[in-house]
Coordinates of C-alpha atoms and ligand atoms in Angstrom, one line a residue:
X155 CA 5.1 -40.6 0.6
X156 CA 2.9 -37.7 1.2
X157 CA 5.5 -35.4 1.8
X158 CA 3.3 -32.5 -0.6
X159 CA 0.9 -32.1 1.1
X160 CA 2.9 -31.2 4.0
X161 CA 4.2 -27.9 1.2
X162 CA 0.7 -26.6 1.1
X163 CA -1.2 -23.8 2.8
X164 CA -3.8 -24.5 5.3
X165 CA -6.3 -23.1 2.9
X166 CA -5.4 -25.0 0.0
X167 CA -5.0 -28.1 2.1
X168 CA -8.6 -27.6 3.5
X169 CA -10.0 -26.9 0.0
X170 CA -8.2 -30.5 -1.0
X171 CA -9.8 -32.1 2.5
X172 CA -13.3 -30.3 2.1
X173 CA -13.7 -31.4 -1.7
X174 CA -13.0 -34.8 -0.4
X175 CA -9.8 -35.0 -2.7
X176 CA -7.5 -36.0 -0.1
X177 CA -9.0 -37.2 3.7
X178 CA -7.9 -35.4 6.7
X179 CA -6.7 -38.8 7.8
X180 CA -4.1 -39.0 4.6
X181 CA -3.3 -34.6 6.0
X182 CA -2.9 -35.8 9.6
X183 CA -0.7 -38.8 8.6
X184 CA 1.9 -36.5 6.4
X185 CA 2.4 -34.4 8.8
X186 CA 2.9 -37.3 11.6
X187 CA 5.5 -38.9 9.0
X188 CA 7.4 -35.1 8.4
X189 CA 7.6 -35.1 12.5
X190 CA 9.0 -38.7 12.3
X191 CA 11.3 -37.9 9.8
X192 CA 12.6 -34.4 11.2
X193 CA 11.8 -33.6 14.2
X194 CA 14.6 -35.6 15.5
X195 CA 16.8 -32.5 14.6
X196 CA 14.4 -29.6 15.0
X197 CA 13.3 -30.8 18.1
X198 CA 9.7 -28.7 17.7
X199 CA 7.4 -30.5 19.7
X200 CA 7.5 -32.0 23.3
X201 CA 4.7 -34.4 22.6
X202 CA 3.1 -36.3 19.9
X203 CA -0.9 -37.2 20.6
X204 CA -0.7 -39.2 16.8
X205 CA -3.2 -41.2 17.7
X206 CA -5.3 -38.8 18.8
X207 CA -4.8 -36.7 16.1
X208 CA -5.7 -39.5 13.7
X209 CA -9.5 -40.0 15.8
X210 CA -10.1 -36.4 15.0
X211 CA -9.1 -36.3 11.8
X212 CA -11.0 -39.4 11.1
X213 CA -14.3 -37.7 12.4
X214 CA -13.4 -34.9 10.3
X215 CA -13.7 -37.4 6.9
X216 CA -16.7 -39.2 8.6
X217 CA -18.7 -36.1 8.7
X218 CA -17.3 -34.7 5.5
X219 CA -18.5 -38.3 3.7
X220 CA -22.1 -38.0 5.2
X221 CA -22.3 -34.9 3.4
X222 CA -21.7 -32.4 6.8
X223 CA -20.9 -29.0 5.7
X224 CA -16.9 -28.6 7.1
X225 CA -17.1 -27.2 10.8
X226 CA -14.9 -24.4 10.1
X227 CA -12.7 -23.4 6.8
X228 CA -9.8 -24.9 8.6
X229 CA -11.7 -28.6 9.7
X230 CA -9.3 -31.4 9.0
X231 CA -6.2 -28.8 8.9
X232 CA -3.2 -30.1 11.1
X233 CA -1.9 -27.7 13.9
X234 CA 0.7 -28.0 16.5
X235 CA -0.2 -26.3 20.0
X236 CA 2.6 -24.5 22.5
X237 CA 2.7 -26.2 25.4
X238 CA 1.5 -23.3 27.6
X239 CA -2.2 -24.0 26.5
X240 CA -4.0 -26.9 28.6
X241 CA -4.9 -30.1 27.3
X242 CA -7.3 -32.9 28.4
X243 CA -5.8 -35.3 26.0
X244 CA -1.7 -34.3 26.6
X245 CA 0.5 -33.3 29.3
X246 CA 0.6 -29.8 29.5
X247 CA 4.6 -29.0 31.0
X248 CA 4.9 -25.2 29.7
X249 CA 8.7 -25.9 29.2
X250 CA 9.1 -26.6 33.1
X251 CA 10.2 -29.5 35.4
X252 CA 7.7 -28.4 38.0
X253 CA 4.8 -29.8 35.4
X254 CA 6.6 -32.3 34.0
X255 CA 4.1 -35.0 33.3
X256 CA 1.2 -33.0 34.5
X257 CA -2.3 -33.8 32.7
X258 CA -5.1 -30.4 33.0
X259 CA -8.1 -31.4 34.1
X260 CA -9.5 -29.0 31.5
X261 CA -9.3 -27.8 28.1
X262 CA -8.0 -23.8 27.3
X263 CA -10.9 -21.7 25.1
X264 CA -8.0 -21.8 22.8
X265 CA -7.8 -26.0 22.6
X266 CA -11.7 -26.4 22.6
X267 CA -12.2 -23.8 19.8
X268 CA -9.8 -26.0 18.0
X269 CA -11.7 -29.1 18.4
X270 CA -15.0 -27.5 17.8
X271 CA -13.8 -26.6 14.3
X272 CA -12.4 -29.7 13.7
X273 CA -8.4 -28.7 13.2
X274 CA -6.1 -31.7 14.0
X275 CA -4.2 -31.5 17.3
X276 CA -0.8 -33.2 16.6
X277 CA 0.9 -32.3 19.6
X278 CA 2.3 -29.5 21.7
X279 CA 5.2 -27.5 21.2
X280 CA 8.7 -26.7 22.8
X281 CA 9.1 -23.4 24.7
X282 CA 11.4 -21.5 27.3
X283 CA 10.0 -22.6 30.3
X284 CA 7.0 -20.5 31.1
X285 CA 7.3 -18.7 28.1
X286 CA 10.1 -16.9 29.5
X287 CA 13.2 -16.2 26.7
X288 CA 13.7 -15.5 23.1
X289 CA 15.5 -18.4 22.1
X290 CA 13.4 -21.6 23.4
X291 CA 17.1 -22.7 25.4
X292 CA 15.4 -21.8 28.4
X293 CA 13.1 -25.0 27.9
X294 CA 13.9 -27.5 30.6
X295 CA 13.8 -29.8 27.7
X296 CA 16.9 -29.1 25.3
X297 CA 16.3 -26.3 22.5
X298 CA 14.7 -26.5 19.4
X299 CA 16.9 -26.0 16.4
X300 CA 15.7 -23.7 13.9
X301 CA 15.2 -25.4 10.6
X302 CA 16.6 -22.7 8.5
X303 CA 20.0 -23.3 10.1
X304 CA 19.9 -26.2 12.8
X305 CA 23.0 -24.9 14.8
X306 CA 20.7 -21.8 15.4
X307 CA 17.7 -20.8 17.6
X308 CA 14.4 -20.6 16.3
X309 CA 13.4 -17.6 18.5
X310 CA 11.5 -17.5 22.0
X311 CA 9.5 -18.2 23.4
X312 CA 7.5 -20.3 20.9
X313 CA 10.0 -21.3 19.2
X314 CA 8.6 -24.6 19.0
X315 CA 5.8 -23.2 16.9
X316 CA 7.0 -21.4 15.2
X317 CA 9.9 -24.4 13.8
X318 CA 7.2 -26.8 13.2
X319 CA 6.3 -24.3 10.5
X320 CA 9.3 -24.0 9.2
X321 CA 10.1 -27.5 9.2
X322 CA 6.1 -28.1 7.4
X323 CA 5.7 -30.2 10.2
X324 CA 2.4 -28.2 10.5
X325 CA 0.9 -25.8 8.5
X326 CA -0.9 -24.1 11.4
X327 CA 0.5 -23.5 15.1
X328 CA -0.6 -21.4 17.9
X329 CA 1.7 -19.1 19.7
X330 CA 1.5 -16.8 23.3
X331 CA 3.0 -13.5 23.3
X332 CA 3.6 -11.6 26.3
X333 CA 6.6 -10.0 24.8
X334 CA 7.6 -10.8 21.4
X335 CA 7.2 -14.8 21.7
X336 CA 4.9 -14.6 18.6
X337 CA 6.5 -12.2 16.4
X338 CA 9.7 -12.8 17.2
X339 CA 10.0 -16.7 16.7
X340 CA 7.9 -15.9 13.2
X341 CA 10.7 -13.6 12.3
X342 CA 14.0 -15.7 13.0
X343 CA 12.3 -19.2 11.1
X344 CA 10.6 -16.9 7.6
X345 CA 6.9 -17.4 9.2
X346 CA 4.0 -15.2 10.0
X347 CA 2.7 -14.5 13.5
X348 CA 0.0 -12.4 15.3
X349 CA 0.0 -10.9 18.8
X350 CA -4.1 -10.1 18.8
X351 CA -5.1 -7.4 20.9
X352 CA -5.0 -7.7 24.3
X353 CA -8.7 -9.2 25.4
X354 CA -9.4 -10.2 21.5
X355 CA -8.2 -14.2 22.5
X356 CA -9.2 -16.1 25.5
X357 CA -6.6 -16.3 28.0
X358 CA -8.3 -19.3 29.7
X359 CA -6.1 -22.3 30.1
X360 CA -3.2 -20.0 29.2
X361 CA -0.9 -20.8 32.1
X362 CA -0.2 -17.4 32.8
X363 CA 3.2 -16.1 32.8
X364 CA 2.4 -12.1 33.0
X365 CA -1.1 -11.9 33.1
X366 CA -2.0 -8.0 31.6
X367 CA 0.6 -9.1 29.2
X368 CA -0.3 -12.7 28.1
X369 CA -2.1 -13.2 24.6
X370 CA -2.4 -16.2 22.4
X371 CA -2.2 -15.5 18.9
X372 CA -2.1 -17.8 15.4
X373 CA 1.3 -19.2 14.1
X374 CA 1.3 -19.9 10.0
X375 CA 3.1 -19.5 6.9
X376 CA 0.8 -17.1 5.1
X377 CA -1.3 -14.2 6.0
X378 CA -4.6 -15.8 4.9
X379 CA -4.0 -19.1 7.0
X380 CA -3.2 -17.0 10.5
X381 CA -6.4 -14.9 9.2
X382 CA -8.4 -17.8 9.4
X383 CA -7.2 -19.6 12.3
X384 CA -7.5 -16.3 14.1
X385 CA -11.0 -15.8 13.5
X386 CA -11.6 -19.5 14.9
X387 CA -9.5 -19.1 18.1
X388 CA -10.5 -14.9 18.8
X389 CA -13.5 -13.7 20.2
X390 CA -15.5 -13.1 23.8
X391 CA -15.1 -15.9 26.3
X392 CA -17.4 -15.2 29.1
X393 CA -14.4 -17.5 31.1
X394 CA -11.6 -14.8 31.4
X395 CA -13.0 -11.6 32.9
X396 CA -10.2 -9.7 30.6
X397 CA -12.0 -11.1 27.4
X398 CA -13.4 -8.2 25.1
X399 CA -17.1 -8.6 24.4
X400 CA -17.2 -7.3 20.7
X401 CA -17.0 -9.4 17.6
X402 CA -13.7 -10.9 16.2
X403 CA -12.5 -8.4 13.7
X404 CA -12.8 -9.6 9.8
X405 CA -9.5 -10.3 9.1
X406 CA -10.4 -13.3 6.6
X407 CA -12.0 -10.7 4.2
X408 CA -8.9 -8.0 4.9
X409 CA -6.4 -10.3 4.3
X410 CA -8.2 -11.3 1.1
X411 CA -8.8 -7.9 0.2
X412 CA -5.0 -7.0 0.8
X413 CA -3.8 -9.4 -1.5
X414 CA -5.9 -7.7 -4.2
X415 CA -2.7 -5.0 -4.0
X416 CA -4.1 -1.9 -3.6
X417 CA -3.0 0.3 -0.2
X418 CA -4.2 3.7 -1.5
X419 CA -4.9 5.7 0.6
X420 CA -3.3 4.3 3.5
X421 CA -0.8 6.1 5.7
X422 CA 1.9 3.8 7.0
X423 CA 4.0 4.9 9.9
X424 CA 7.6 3.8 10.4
X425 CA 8.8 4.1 14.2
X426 CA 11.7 6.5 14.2
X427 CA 13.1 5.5 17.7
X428 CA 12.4 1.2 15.8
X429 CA 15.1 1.3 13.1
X430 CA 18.9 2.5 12.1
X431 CA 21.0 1.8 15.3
X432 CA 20.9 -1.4 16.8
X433 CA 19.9 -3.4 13.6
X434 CA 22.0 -5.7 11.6
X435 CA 22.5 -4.7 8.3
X436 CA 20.6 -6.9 6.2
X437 CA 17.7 -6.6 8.6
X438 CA 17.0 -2.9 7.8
X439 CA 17.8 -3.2 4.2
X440 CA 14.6 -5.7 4.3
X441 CA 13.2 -3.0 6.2
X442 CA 13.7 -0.2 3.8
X443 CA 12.8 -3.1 1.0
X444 CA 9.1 -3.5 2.5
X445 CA 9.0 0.2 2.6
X446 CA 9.7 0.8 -1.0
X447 CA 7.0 -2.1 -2.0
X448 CA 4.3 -0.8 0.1
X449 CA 4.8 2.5 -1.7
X450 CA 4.5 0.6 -4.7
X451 CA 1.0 -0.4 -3.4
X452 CA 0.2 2.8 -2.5
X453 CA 0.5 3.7 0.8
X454 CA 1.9 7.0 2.3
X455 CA 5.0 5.7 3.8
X456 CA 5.3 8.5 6.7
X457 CA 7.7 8.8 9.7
X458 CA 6.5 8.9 13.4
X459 CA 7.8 9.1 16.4
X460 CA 7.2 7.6 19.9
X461 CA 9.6 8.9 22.4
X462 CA 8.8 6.9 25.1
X463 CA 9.5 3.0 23.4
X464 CA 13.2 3.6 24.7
X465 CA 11.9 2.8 28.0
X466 CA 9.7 0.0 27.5
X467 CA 12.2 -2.9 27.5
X468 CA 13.1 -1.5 31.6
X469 CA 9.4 -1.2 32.1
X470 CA 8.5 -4.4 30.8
X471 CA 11.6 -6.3 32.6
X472 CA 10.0 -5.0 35.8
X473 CA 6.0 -5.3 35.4
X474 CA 6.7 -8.9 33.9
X475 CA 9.1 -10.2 36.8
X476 CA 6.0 -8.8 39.2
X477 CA 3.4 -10.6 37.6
X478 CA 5.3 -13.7 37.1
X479 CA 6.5 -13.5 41.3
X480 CA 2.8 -13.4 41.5
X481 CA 1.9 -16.0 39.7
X482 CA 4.1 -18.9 39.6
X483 CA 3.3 -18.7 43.4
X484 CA 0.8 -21.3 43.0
X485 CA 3.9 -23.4 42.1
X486 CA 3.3 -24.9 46.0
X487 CA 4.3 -28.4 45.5
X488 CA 0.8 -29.2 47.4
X489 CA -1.7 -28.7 44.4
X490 CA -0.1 -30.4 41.4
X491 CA 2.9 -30.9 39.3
X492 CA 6.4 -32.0 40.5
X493 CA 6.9 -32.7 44.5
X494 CA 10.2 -33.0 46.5
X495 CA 9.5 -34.8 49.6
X496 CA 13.0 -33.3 51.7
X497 CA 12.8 -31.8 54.4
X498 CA 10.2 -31.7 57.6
X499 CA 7.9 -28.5 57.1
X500 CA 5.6 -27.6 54.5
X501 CA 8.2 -24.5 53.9
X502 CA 11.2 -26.7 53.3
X503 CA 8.9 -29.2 50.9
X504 CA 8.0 -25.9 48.8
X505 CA 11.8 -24.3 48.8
X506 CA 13.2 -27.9 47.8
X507 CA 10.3 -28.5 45.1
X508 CA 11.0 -24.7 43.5
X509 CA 14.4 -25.1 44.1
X510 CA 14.0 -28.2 41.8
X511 CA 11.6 -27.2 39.8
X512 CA 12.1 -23.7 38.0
X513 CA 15.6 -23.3 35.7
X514 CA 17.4 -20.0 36.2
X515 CA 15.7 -17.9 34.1
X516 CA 12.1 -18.7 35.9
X517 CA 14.2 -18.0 39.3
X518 CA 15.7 -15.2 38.2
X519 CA 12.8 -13.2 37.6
X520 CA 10.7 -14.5 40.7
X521 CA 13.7 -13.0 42.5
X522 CA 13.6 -9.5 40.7
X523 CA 9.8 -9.2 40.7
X524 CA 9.7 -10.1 44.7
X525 CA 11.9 -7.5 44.8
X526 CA 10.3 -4.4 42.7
X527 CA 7.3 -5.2 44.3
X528 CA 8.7 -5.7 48.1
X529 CA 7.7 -2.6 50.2
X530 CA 9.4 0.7 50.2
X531 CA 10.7 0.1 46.5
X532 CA 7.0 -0.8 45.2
X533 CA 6.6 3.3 44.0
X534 CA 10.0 3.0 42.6
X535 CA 9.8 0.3 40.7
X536 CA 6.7 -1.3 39.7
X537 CA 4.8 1.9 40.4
X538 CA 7.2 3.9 37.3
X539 CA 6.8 1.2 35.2
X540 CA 3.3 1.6 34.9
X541 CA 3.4 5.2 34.8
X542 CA 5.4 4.6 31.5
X543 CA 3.1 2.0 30.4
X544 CA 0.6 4.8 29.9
X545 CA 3.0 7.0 28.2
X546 CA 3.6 4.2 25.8
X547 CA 0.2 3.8 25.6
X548 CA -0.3 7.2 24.9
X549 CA 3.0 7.5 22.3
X550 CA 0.9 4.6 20.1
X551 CA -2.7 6.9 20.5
X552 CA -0.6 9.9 18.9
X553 CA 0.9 8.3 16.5
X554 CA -2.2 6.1 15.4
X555 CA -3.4 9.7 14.4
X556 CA -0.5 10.2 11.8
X557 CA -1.1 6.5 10.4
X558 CA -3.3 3.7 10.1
X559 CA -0.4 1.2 10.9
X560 CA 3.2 1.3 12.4
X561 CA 5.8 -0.6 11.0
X562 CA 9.3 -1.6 12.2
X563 CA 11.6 -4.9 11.8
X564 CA 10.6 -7.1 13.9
X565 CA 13.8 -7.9 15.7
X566 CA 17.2 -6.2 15.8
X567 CA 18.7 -9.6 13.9
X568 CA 18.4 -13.2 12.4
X569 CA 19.1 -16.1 14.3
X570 CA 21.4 -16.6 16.5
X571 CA 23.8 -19.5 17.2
X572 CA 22.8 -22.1 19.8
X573 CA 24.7 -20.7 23.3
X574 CA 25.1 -17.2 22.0
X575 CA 23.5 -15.1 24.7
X576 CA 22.0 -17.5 26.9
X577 CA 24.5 -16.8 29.6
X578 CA 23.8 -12.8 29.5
X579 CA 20.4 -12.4 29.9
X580 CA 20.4 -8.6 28.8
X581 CA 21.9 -9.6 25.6
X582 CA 18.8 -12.0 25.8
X583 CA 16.3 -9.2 26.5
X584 CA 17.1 -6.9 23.7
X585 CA 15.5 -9.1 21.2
X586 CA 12.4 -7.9 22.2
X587 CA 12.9 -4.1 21.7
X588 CA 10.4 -3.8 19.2
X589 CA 7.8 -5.9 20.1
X590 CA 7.3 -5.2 23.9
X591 CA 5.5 -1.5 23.3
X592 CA 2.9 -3.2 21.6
X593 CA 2.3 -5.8 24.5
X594 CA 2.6 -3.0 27.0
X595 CA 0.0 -0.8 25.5
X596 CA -2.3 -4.1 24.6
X597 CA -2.6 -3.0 21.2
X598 CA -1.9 -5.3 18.2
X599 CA 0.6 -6.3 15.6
X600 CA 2.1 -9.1 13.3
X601 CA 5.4 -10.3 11.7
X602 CA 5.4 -11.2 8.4
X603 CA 8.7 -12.5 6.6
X604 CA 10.6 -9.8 4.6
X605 CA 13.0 -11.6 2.8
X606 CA 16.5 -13.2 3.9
X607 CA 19.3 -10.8 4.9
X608 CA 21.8 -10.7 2.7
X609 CA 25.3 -11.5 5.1
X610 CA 23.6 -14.7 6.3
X611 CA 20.4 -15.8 4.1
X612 CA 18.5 -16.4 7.2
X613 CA 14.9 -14.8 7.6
X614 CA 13.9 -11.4 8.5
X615 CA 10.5 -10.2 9.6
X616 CA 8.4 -6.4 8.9
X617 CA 6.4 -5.6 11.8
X618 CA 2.9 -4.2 11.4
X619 CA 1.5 -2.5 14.3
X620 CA -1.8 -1.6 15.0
X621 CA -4.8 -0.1 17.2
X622 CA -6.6 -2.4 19.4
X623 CA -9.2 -4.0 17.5
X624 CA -7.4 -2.4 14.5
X625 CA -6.4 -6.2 13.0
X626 CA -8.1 -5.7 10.2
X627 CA -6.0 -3.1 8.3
X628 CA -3.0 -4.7 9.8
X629 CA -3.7 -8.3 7.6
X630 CA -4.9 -6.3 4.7
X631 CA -1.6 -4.4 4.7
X632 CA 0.5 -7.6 5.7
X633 CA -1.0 -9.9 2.8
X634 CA -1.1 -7.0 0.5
X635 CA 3.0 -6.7 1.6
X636 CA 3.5 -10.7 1.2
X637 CA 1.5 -10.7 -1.9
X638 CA 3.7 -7.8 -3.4
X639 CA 7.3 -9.8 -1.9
X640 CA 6.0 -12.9 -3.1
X641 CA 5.6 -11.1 -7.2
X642 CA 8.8 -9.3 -6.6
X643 CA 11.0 -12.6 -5.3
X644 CA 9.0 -14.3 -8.1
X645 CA 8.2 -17.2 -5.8
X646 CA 6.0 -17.7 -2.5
X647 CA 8.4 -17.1 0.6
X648 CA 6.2 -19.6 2.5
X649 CA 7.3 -22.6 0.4
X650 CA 11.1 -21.3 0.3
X651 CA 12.1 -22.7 4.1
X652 CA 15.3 -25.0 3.4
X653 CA 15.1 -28.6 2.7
X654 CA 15.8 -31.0 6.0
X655 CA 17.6 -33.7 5.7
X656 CA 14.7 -36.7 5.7
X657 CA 16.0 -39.6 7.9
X658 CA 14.8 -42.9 6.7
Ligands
LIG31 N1 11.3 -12.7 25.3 C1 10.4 -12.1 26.2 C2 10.6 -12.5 27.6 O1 11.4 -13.3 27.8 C3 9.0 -12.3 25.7 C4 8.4 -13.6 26.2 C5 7.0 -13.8 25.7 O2 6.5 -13.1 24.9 N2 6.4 -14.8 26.3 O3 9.9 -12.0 28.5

């Protein structure tokens, strides 16, 4: 019935909501009907709060009709939420068994900066369980089904997220990234997706996977919306101690700025050791595509190296596993979550309750991370990987002085089938090539959609890199890129996503 306004932007659907044209109520609603009607298939969210959803948006028209100025450019916009950020209203499982069920006591920054600007919570998203995987079959729910191609995966870990976009079962979602879990989901379903810099979004009420790695990030299906939703979410939370304490950069007024078209006079580097080898075909002709259009807007397209990125997928797949053996520690069976009463001590209680609890992946890399961090290999192991954390970090500094952003695909290839690579994990972990440096050296970067390779039609995604604190030039050059694609294609990308079949 109101299927169209589930096509629109989040800014265009605000503009509709704010000028009282439609109600929030009427924005909320079509999107609860699109989940009704497709998520059966895509399999996007793990929980519905509709009624919830329809109180806030109601308060939302309330003010709006007493003549309230909108709380925020985005009030009365529909968004759906991973399931790795707390929330007083709805479980919060973060993909796992062990919290099946389990209602926080608290809000994350993240969910209350929602509320306070009055976007509409419609539920929380599917995920590989504790944001572990590139392909969301890892959730201890069943996969979500990327809407482009249902037989497919929609990426990992936020898959979820980043298919309730593609499906326009949102127009909004928010992501985590600790390795790619953003960008890459954004790439394999056509959609956009930010990794902010590391401290630039509040990690409270994150459920922590790897916590120097961990960022939440906005999920959309333009550059302006995740512009706007990032300036809502982003910015100093005196509750995690990693928070930066600077202003949120102006990414509205870059992104609008970018659209204008005009990069002169800035130098964009591509990432030698990021393309050729490795990528599918139609993947790097998108690439070189993006290139020749952002030369068309000006920009110095200029080549860079940084030698030490080969290593950061074995770096990463050691500092990670420590954190996470670290962290999903307090996984105790005594505190909260899922308890199996077997056996006599508090020991056997805990063994039978992880046992339970945690799929293979989650296991897997308790078990590796125990290890690199056990004593006598700690040096050999988690010790190097730091030390080439700061080479990495130091590769990025140098090559930030030869351009103002880096560019690479996103991922080595579209979407994969369903059951592909989920039985060889390394296979698993390659997705990620490209996006782990970033989280590594805590810098930032996006994925924006760069067409459909040709062999398959499915979606590729450019990936703009940039200094920390640097988002700004990143969204200018990233809507001034969709802008240009958009003109070139002769349609807007974000509207483009196949048509579902609509059950009745
Ligand atoms: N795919 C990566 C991993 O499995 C990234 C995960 C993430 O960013 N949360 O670790």
């Amino acid at each position: 019935m109101n299927d169209d306004l589930t096509r629109l932007s989040a800014a265009e659907l605000a503009t509709r909501i704010h000028s009282r044209e439609v109600s929030a109520v009427e924005a909320a609603q079509a999107h609860l009907d699109r989940i009704e009607a497709v998520d059966g298939d895509v399999h996007a969210f793990l929980h519905v709060g509709a009624q919830a959803a329809l109180e806030s948006a109601t308060l939302v028209d309330e003010s709006l009709a007493a003549g309230t100025a909108p709380a925020s450019p985005l009030a009365g916009v529909p968004l759906a939420l991973k399931d790795v950020l707390t929330t007083t209203d709805m479980p919060t499982t973060v993909g796992s068994r062990i919290l099946e069920g389990w209602r926080p006591p608290y809000d994350a920054t993240v969910t209350s900066r929602l509320r306070a600007a009055g976007i509409t919570i419609l539920g929380k998203t599917n995920m590989d369980e504790f944001a572990m995987g590139s392909s969301t079959e890892y959730s201890a729910y069943g996969p979500t089904h990327n809407p482009w191609a249902l037989d497919r995966i929609p990426g990992g870990s936020g898959g979820g997220s980043a298919a309730a976009l593609a499906a326009f079962e949102a127009p909004l979602a928010i992501g985590t990234d600790t390795g790619g879990s953003i960008r890459q989901p954004a790439s394999m379903t056509g959609t956009v997706g930010v990794k902010p810099t590391y401290g630039g979004v509040s990690r409270y009420g994150l459920v922590a996977c790897a916590s120097s790695l961990d960022q939440a990030g906005p999920c959309a299906r333009t550059v302006l919306d995740a512009a706007l939703l990032h300036e809502i979410i982003g910015g100093h939370d005196p509750l995690d101690s990693t928070s930066i304490d600077a202003p949120v950069p102006a990414v509205v007024e870059a992104a609008r700025r970018g659209a204008e078209g005009d990069l002169r006079g800035l130098r964009v580097g591509v990432v030698r050791e990021l393309t050729g080898e490795g990528y599918q075909a139609g993947v790097q002709e998108n690439f070189d595509a993006a290139l020749r259009e952002l030369e068309k807007l000006g920009a110095e397209v200029v080549e860079v190296s940084a030698p030490h990125f080969q290593y950061g997928l074995a770096a990463y797949y050691l500092i990670l596993p420590s954190e996470v053996s670290s962290n999903l520690a307090r996984f105790d069976a005594m505190r909260y979550g899922l308890r199996v009463d077997k056996g006599a001590s508090a020991e056997e209680v805990m063994a039978a309750t992880r046992e339970a609890g945690f799929g293979p992946e989650v296991k897997r890399r308790i078990i590796l991370g125990t290890y690199a961090l056990s004593s006598g290999y700690y040096d050999a192991y988690y010790g190097q990987a730091q030390k080439v954390r700061t080479l990495i970090s130091r590769d990025f500094a140098a090559a930030f002085e030869q351009a103002d952003v880096l560019v690479s695909p996103t991922a080595p290839t579209t979407a994969f089938p369903i059951g592909d690579k989920v039985d060889d994990p390394l296979a698993m972990y390659l997705n990620d090539l490209a996006t782990i440096p970033t989280n590594l050296a805590g810098t930032a970067a996006m994925s924006v959609p760069s067409g459909v390779a040709a062999e398959d039609g499915l979606p590729t995604g450019l990936q703009i890199m940039a200094p920390a604190l640097g988002e700004a030039v990143m969204y200018r050059v990233g809507a001034a890129y969709e802008a240009a694609r958009d003109a070139a294609d002769g349609s807007a990308f974000a509207t483009r996503a196949p048509e579902l079949e609509v059950r009745a």
